[in-house]
Coordinates of N, CA and C in Angstrom, one line a residue:
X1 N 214.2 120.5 175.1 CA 214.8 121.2 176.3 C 215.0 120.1 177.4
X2 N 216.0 119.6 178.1 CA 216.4 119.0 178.6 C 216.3 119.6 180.1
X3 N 215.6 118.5 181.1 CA 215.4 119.0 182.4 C 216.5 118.8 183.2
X4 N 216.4 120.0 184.6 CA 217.6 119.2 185.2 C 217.6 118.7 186.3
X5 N 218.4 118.2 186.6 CA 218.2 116.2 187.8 C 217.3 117.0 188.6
X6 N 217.3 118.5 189.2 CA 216.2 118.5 190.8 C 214.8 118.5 190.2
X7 N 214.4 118.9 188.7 CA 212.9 118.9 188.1 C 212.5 117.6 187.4
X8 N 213.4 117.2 186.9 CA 213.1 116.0 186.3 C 213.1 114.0 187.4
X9 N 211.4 114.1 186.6 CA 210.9 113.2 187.2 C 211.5 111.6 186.9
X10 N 211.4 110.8 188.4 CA 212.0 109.5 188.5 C 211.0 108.9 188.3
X11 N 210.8 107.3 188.2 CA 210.0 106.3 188.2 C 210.3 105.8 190.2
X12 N 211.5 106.4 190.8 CA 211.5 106.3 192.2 C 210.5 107.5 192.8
X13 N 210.1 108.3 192.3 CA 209.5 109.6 192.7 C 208.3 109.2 193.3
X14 N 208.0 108.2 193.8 CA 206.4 108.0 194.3 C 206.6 107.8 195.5
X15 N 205.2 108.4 195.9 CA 205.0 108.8 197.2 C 204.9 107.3 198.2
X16 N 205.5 107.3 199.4 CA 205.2 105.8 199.9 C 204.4 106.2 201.3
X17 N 203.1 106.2 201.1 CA 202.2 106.2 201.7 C 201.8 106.1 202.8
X18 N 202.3 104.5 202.8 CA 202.1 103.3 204.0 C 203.7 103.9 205.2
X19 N 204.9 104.3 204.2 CA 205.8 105.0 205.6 C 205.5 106.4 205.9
X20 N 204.6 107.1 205.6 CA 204.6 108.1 206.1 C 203.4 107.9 207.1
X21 N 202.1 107.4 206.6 CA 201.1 107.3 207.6 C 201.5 106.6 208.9
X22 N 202.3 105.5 208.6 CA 203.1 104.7 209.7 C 203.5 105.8 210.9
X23 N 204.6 106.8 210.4 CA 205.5 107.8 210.7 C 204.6 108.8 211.4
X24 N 203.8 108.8 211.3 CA 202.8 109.8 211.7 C 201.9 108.6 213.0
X25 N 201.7 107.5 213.2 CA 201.6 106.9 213.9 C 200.2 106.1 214.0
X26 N 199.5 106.2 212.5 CA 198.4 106.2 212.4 C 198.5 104.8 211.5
X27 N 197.4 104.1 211.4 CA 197.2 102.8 210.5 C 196.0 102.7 209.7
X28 N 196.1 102.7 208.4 CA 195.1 102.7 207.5 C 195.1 101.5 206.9
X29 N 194.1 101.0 206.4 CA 193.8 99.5 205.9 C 194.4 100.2 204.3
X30 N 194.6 99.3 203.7 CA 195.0 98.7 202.4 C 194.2 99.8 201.2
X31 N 193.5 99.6 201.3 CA 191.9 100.7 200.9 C 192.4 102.1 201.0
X32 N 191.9 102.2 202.2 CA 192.2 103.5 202.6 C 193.4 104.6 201.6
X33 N 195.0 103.3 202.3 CA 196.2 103.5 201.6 C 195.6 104.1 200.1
X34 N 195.1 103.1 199.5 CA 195.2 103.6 198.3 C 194.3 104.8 198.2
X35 N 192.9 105.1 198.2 CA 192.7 106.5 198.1 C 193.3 107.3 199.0
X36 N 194.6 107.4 199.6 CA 194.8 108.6 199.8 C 195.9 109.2 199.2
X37 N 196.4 107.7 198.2 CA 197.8 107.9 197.7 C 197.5 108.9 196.6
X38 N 196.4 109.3 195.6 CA 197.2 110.4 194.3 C 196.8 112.0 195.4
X39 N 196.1 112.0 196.2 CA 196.4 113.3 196.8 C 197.7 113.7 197.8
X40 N 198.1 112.2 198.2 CA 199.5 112.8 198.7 C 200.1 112.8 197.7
X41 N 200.3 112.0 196.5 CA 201.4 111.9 195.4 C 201.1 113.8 194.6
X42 N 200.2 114.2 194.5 CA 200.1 115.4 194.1 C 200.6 116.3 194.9
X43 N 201.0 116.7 195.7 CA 201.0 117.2 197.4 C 202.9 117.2 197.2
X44 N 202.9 115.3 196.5 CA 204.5 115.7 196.8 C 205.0 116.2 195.5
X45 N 204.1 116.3 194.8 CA 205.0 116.1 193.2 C 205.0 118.7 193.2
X46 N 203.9 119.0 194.1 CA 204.1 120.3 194.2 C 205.2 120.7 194.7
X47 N 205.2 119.5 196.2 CA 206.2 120.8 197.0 C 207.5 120.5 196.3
X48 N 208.0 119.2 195.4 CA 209.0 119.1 194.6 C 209.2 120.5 193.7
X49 N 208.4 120.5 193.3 CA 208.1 121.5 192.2 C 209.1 123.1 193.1
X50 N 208.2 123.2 194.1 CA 208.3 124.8 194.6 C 209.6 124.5 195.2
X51 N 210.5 123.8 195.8 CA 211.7 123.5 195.7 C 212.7 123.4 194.8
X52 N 212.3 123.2 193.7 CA 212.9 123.3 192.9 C 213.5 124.8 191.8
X53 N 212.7 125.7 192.6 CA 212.4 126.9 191.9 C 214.2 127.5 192.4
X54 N 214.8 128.1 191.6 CA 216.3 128.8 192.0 C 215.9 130.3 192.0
X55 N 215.8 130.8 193.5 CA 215.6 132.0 193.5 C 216.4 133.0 193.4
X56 N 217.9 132.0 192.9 CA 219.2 132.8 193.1 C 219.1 133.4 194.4
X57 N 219.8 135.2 194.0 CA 219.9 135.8 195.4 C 218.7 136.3 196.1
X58 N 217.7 136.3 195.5 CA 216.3 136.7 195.5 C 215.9 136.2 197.2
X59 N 215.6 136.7 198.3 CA 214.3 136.6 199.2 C 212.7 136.5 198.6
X60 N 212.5 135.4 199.1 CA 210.9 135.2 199.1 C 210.3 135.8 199.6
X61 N 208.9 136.5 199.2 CA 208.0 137.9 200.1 C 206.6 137.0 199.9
X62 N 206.2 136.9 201.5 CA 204.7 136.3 201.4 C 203.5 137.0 202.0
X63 N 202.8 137.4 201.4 CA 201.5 138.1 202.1 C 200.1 137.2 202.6
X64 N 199.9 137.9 203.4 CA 198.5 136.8 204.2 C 197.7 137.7 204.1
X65 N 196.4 137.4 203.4 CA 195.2 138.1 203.4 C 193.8 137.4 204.3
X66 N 194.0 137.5 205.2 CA 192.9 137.1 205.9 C 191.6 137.1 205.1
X67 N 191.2 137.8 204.7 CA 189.8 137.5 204.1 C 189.5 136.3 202.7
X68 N 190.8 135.9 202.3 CA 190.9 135.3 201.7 C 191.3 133.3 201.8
X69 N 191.0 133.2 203.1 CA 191.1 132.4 203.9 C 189.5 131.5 204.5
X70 N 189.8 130.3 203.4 CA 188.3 129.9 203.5 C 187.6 129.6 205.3
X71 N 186.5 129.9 205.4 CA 186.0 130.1 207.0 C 186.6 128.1 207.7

């Protein structure tokens, strides 16, 4: 089954780290950079994901359960 261009993954798809933290205005040593890159790289590789979803003519319906909301 053959993916299509908005699900299917690039070798460009990686997260760049060092311009976002930049962007955000903050400086992390080299270290740092790296452990925080597979939790943003996961982070981007989801919200790709949930973008990618074609809801057609469909509205999205979201519920908030408060009690389900860690303290």
């Amino acid at each position: 089954m053959a993916s299509s261009p908005r699900t299917r993954k690039k070798a460009t798809d990686r997260v760049d780290v060092k311009a976002i933290v930049e962007a955000a205005g903050l400086k992390l040593s080299a270290e740092e950079l790296k452990e925080l890159e597979p939790a943003m790289q996961m982070a981007y590789d989801r919200l790709r994901l949930l973008h990618s979803v074609d809801l057609k003519d469909e509205e999205p319906a979201f519920v908030f359960r408060p009690e389900e909301v860690a303290p």
